[in-house]
Coordinates of C-alpha atoms and ligand atoms in Angstrom, one line a residue:
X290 CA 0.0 9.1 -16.4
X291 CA -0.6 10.2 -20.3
X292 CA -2.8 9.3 -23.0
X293 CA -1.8 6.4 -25.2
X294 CA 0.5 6.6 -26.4
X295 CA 2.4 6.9 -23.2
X296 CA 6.0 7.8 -22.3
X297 CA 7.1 5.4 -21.3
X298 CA 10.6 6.5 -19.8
X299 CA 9.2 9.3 -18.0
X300 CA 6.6 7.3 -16.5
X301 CA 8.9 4.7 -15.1
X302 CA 12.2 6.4 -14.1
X303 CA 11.4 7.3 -10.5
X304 CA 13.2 10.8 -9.5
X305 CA 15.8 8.6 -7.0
X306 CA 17.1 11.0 -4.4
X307 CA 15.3 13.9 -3.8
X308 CA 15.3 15.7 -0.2
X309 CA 13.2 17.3 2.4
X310 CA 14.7 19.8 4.7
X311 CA 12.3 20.1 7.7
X312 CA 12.0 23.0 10.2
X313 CA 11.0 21.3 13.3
X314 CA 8.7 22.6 16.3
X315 CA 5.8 22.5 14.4
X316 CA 2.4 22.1 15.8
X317 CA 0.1 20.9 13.1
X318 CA -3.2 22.6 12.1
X319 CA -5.7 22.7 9.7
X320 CA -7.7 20.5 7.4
X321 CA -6.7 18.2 4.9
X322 CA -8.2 15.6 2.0
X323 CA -7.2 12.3 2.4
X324 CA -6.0 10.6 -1.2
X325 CA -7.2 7.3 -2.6
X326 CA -5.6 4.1 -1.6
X327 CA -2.6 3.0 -3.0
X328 CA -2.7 -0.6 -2.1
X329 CA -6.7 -0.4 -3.4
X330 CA -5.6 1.0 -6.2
X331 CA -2.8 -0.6 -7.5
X332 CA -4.4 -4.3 -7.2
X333 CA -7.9 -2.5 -9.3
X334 CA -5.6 -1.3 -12.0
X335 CA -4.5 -5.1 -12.6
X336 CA -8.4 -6.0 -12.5
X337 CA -8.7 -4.2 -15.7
X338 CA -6.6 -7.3 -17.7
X339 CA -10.0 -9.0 -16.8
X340 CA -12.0 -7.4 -19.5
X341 CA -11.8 -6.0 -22.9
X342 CA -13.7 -3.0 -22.2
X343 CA -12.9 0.2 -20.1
X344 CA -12.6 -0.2 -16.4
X345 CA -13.1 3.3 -15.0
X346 CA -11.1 3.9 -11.6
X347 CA -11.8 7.8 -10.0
X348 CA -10.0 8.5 -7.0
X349 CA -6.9 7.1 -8.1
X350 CA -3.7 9.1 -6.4
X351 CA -1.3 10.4 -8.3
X352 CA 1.7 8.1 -6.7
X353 CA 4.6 7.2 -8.5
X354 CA 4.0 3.1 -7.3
X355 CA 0.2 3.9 -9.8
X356 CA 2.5 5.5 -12.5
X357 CA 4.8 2.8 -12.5
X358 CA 2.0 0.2 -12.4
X359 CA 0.6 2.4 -15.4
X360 CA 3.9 1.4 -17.5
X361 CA 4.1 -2.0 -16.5
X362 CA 0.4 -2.4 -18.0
X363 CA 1.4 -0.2 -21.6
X364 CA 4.0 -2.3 -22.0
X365 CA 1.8 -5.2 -21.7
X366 CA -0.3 -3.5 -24.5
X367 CA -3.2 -1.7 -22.4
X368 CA -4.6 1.9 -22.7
X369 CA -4.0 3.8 -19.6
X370 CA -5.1 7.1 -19.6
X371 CA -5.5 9.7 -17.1
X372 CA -8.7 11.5 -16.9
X373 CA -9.6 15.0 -14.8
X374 CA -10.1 14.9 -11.1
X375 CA -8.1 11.8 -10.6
X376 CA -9.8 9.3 -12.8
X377 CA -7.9 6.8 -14.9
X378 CA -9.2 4.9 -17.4
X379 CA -7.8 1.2 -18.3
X380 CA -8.3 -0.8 -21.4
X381 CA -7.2 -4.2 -22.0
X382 CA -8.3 -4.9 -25.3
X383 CA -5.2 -5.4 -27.5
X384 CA -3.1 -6.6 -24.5
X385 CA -1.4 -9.4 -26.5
X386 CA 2.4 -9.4 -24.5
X387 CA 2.1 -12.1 -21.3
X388 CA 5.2 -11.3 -20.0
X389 CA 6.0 -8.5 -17.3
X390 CA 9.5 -6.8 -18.0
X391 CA 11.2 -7.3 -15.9
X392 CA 12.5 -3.5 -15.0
X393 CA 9.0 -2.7 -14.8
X394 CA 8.0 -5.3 -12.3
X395 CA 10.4 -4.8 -9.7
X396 CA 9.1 -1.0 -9.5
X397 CA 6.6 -2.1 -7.6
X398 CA 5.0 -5.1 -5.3
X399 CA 1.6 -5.2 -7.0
X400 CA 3.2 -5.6 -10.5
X401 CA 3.0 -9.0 -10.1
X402 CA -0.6 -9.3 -9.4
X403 CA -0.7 -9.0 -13.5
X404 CA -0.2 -12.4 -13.2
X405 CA -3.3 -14.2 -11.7
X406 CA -5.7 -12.3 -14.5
X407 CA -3.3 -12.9 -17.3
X408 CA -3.0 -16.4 -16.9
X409 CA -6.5 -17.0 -16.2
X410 CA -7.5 -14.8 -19.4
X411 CA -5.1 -16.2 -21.8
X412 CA -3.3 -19.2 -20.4
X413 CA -0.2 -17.6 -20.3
X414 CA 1.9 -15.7 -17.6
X415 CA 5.3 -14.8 -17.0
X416 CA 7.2 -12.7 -15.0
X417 CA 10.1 -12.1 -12.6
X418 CA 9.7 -12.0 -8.3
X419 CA 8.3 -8.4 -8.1
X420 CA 10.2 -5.5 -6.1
X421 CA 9.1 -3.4 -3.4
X422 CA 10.3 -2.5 -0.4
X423 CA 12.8 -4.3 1.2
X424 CA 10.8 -5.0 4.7
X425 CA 11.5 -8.9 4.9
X426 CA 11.2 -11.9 3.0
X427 CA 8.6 -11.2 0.7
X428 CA 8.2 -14.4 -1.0
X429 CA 4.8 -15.3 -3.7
X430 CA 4.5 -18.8 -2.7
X431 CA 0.8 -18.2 -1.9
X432 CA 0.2 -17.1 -5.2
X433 CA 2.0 -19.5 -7.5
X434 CA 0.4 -22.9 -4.9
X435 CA -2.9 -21.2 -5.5
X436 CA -2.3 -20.9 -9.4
X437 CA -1.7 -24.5 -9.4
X438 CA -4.4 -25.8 -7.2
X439 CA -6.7 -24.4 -10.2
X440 CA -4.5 -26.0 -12.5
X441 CA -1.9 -24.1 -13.7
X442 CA 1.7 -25.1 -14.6
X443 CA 4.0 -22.9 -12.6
X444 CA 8.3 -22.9 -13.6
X445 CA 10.8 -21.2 -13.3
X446 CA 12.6 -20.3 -16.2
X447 CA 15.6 -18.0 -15.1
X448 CA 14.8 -15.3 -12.9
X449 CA 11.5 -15.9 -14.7
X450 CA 7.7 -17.4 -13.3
X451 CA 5.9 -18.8 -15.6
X452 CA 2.2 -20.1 -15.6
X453 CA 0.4 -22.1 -18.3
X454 CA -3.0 -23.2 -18.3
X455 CA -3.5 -24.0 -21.9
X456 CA -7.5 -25.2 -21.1
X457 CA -8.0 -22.6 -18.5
X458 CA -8.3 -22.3 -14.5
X459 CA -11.0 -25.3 -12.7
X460 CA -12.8 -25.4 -9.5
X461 CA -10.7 -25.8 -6.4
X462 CA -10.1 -25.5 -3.0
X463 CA -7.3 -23.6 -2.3
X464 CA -5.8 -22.8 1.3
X465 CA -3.0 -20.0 1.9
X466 CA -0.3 -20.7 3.8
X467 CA -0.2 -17.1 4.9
X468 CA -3.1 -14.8 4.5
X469 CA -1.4 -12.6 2.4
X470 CA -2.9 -8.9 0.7
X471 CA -1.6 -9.3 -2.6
X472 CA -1.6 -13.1 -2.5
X473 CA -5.7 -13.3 -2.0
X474 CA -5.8 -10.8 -4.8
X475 CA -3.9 -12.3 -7.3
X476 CA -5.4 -15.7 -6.3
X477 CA -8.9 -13.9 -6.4
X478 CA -8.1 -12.4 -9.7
X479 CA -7.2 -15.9 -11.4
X480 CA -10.3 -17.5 -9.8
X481 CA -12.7 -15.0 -10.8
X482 CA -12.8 -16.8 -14.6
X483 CA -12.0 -20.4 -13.3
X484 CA -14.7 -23.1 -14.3
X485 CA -16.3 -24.0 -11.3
X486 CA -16.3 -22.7 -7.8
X487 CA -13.3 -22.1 -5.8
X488 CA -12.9 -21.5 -1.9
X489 CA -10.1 -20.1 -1.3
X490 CA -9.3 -20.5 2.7
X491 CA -7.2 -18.1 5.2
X492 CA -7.6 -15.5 3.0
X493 CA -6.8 -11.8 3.4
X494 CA -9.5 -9.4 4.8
X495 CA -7.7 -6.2 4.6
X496 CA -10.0 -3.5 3.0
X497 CA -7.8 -3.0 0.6
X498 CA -9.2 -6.8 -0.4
X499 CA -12.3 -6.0 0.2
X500 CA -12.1 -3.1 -2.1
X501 CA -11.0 -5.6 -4.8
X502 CA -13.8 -7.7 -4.4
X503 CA -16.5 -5.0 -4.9
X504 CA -14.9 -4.2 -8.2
X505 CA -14.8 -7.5 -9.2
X506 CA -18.5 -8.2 -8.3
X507 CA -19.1 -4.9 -9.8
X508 CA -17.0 -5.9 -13.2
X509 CA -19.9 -9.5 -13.1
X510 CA -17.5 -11.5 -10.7
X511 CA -19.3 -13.8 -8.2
X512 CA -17.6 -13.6 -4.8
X513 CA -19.3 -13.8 -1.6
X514 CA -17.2 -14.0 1.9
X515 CA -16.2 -10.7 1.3
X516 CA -13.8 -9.4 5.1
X517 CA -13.8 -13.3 6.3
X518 CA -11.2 -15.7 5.9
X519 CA -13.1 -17.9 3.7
X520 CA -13.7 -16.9 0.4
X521 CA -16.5 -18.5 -2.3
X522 CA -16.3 -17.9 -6.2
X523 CA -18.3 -19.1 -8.9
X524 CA -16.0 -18.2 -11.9
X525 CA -18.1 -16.6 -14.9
X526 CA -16.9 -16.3 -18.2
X527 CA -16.2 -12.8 -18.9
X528 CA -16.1 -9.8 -17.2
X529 CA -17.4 -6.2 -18.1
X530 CA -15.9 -2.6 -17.5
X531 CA -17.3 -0.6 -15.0
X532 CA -17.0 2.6 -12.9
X533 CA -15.5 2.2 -9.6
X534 CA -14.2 4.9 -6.8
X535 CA -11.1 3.8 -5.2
X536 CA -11.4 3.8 -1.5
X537 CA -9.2 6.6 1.5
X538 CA -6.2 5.7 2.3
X539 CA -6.3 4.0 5.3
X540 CA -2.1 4.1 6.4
X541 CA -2.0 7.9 4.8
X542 CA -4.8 9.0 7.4
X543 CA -3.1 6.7 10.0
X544 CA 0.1 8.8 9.6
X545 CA -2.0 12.2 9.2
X546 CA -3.2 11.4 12.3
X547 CA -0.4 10.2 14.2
X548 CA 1.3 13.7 13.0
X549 CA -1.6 15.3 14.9
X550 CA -0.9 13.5 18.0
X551 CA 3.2 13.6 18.2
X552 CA 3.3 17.8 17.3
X553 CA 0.2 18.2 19.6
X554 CA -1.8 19.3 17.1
X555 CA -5.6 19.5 16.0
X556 CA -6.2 18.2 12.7
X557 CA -9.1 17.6 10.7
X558 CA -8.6 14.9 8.1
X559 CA -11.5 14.8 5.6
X560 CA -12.4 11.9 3.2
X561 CA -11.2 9.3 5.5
X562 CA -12.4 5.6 5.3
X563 CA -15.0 4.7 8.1
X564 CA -14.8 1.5 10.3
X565 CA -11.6 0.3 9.0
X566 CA -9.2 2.0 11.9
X567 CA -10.4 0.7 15.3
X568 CA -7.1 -1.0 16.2
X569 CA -5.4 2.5 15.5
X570 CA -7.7 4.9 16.6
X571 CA -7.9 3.0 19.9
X572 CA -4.2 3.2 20.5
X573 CA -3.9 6.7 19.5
X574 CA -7.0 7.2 22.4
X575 CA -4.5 5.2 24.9
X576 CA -2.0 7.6 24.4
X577 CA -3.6 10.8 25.4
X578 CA -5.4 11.7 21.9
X579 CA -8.8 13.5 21.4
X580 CA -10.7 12.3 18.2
X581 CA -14.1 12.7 17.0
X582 CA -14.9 10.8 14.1
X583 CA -18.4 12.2 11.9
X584 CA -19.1 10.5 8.7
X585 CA -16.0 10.7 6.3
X586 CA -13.6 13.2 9.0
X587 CA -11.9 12.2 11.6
X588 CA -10.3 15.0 14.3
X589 CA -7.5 14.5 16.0
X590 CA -5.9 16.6 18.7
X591 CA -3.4 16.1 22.2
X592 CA -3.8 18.6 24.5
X593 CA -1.8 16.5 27.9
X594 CA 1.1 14.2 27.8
X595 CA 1.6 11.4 25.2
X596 CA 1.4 8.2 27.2
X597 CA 3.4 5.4 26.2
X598 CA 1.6 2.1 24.6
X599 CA 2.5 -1.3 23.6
X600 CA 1.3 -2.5 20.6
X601 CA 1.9 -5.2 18.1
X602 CA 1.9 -5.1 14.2
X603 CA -0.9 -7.8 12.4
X604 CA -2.6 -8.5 9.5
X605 CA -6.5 -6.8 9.4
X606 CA -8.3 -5.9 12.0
X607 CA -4.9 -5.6 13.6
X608 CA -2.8 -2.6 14.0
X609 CA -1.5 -2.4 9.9
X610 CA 2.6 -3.2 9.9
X611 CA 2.1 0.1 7.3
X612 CA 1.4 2.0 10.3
X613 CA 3.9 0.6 12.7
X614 CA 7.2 3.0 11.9
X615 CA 5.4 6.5 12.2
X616 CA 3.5 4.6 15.5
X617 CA 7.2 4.2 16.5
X618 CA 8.3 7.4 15.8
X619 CA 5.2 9.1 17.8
X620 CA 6.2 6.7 20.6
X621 CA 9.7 8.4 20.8
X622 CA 8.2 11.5 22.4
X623 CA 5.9 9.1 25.0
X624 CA 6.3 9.3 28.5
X625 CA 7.1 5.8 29.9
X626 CA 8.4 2.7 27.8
X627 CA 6.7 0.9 24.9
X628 CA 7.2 -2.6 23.1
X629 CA 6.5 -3.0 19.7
X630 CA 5.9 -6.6 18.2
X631 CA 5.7 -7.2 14.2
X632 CA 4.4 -10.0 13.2
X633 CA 3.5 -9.2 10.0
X634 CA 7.1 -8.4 8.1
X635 CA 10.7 -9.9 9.2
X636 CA 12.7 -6.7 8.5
X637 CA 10.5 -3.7 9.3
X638 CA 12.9 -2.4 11.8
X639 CA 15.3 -0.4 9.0
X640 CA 13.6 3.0 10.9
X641 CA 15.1 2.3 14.2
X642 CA 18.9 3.3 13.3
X643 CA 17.3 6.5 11.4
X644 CA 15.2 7.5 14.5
X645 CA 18.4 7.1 16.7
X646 CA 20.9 9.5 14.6
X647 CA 18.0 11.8 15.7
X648 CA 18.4 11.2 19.5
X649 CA 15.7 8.5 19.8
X650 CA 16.0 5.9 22.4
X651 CA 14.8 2.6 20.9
X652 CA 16.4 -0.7 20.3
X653 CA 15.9 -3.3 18.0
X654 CA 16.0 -7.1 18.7
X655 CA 14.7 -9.0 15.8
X656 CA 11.0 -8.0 15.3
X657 CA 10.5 -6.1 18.0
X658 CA 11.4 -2.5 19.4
X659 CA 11.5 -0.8 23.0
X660 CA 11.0 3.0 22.9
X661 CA 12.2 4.9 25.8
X662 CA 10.4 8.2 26.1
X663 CA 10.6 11.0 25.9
X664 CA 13.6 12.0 24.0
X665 CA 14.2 15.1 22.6
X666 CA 14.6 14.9 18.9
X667 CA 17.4 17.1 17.3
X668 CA 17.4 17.8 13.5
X669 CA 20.1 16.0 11.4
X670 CA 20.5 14.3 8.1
X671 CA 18.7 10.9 7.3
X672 CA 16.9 8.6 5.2
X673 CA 13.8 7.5 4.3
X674 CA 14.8 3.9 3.8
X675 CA 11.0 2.7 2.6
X676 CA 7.6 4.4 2.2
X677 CA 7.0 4.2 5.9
X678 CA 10.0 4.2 7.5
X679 CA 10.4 7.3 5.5
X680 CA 7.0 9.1 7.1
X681 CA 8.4 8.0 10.6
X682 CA 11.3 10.1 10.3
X683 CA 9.2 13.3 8.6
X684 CA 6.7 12.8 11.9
X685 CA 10.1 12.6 14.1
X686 CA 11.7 15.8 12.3
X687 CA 8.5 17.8 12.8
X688 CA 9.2 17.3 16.9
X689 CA 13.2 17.5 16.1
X690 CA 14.8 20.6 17.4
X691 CA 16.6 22.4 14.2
X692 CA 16.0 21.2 10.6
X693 CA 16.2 17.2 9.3
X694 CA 17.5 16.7 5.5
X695 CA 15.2 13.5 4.2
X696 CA 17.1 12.3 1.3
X697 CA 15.7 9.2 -0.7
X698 CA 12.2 10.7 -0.2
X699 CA 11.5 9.4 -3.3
X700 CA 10.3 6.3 -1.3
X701 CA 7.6 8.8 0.2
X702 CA 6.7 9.7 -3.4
X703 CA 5.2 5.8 -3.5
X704 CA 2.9 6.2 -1.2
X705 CA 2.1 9.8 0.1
X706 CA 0.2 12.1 -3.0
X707 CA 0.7 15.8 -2.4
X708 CA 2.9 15.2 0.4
X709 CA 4.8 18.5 0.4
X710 CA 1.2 20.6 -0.3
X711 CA -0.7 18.7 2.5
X712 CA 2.2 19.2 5.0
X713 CA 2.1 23.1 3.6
X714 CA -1.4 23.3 4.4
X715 CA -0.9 22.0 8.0
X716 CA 1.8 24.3 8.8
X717 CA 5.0 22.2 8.5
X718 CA 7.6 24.5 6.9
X719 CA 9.1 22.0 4.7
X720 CA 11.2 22.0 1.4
X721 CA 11.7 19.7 -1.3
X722 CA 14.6 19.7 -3.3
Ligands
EPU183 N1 3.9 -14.1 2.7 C1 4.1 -15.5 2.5 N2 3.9 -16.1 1.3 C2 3.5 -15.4 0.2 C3 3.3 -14.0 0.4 C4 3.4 -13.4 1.6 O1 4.5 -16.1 3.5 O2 3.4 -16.0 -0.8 C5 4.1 -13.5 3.9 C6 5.2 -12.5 3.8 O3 6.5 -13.1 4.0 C7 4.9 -11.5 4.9 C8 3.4 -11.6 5.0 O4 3.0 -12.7 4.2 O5 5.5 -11.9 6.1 C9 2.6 -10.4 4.5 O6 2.9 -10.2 3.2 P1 1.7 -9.9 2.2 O7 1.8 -10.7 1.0 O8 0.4 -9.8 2.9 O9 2.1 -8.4 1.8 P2 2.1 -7.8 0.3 O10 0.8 -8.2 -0.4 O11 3.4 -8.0 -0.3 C10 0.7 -5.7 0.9 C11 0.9 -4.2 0.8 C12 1.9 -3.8 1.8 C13 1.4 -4.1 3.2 C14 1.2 -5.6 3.3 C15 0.6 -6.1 4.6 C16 0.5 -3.9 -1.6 C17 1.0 -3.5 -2.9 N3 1.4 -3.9 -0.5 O12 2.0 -6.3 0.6 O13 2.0 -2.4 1.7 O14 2.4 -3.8 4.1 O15 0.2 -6.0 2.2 O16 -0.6 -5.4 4.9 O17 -0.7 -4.2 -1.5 C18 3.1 -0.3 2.0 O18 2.1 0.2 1.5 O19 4.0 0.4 2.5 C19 3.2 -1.7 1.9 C20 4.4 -2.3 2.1

């Protein structure tokens, strides 16, 4: 990101294309540093509409989803600025446009969580369904009901959204049809400034939402409930800037660490989140792997066979859908047959026929997947269809025999910060061009 004032075309014209050739039969080792969290940070940048002075975030990565982000809040009339060693700093003070363009919003998923904070700040939101990756019906009616319950106007005007609360956001209870991440946040965000106290019920309790919720109590929010279903908030007046670390990247050590497993590696992966990975760590253990977690490192090794596991795709504590498609891809090479559920997205399958030009056996039947195993990979050209689905077939063409092209890795560049160093350091031979 720049100083103010910002390009704005650079910072928004994602590189599309781009390719990886990968030289497979690699057996990873080494050490790496996990990033911040995307999906923590993305959701704190919008936090910063909640205040007129300087929200502080360190540990930000450097992702194109944060740059894009970035844009969408300069255009809105913030300060984003990136400081040394990863910091950025936001500020909202002469943010005086209310409506999200809409080539900036469909950049990204968490654009649209602009939306809660604006209209609960100034009365006025508007923007178009946000983009993302195309994993399933991604629809925001969790977020515009709970608008309303705390009495907001929400139309549609065109392809348009738009919120009004000309007296600002009351007291209410509001129940989510879905727990959904960004919907709890957005919904949290608004809240945070109602007058009165609002519940809000079936809530998210990803850490990525319970990341938010320490910066909000941090920025002078009052929210208690914090990892349960059932949210409490006394809305305050204002909020203040603060200084606030983004937490690890939960899905980018997940796939670290799934690497480790699939190439038979030993990895040490430094910086990682604690207590937030059972349902992962324990089905990595089921298939044959060895890791030791200290405080902040986890390491991860396979010396015997991978053995196959079944395993099904939820919202928090569950296995994270984020994690499913390298999971799958790591199950190509297990010995036996494994079932895969989601339940979390309706179209996270678009891996499967990406896996298979590489020699996997797996089949698809609406949200679920068998994986026959093992199968040898061989190298060939695909594509990383979305952020994950793009890791699973860089795990799979680190096991394929010969080299993979990637193309469209600049899905990967959403989500992965460094990618081509960290693989480096671990000794994938790996090219980008
Ligand atoms: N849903 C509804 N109604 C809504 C919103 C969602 O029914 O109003 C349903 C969706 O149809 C879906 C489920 O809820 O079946 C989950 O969607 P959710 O809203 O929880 O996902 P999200 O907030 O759009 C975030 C992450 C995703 C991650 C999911 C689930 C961000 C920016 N994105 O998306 O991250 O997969 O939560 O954990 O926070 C990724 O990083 O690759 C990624 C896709």
């Amino acid at each position: 990101m720049h100083v103010q004032p910002i390009d704005l075309p650079e910072m928004t014209t994602q590189v599309r294309g781009g390719k990886y050739v990968v030289r497979g039969g690699v057996t990873l080792r080494g050490a790496i540093d996990i990033s911040g969290a995307k999906n923590h940070a993305l959701a704190a940048m919008c936090a910063a509409l909640l205040t007129d002075e300087d929200l502080i975030l360190e540990n930000v990565p450097d992702i194109s989803d944060v740059d894009s982000l970035g844009a969408l809040l300069v255009s809105l009339g913030a300060e984003v600025e990136r400081l040394p060693n990863r910091a950025v700093r936001l500020n909202c003070r002469q943010v005086n446009i209310f409506e999200a363009p809409t080539d900036l919003i469909s950049e990204n998923r968490a654009s649209f969580q602009v939306m809660g904070p604006l209209v609960a700040r100034h009365g006025y939101a508007a923007s178009a369904p946000p983009g993302g990756d195309v994993i399933g019906q991604r629809p925001i009616d969790v977020h515009l009901s709970g608008f309303e319950a705390m009495g907001a106007r929400v139309i549609r005007e065109g392809e348009r959204f738009v919120a009004t609360a000309a007296n600002g956001l009351h007291g209410a209870r509001v129940f989510m049809d879905y727990p959904s991440v960004s919907g709890t946040q957005n919904v949290m965000m608004a809240a945070v400034l109602a007058r009165g106290h609002v519940t809000i019920v079936n809530a998210a309790t990803e850490p990525e939402v319970q990341g938010l919720i320490r910066l909000l109590n941090a920025m002078g929010a009052r929210i208690s409930g914090s990892g349960s279903q059932i949210l409490e908030i006394d809305g305050v007046e204002n909020l203040h800037g603060t200084t606030s670390r983004i937490m690890p990247d939960r899905i980018e050590t997940g796939t670290f660490a799934i690497a480790a497993v699939m190439t038979g590696g030993d990895v040490e992966l430094r910086d990682v989140p604690t207590g937030v990975m059972d349902a992962l760590l324990t089905k990595l253990r089921s298939a044959g792997a060895q890791i030791d977690e200290s405080d902040g490192m986890l390491r991860v090794r396979r010396e015997g066979p991978i053995r196959a596991v079944s395993f099904q795709a939820l919202p928090y504590p569950g296995l994270a859908t984020d994690l499913h498609a390298p999971m799958a891809a790591l199950l190509t090479q297990a010995n036996g047959v494994s079932i895969i559920h989601e339940r979390v997205f309706d179209n996270r399958m678009l891996y499967v026929s990406e896996l298979r030009k590489m020699g996997a056996e797996i089949v698809s039947t609406g949200s679920s997947a068998i994986v026959s195993g093992p199968t040898p990979l061989h190298g060939t050209r695909v594509r990383a269809l979305d952020v994950r689905a793009g890791a699973a077939v860089l795990l799979a063409a680190m096991v394929a025999q010969g080299t993979t092209i990637i193309d469209d890795i600049f899905h990967l560049d959403r989500g992965y910060e460094r990618l081509t160093e960290k693989l480096t350091a671990l000794g994938v031979e790996v090219e980008r061009n």
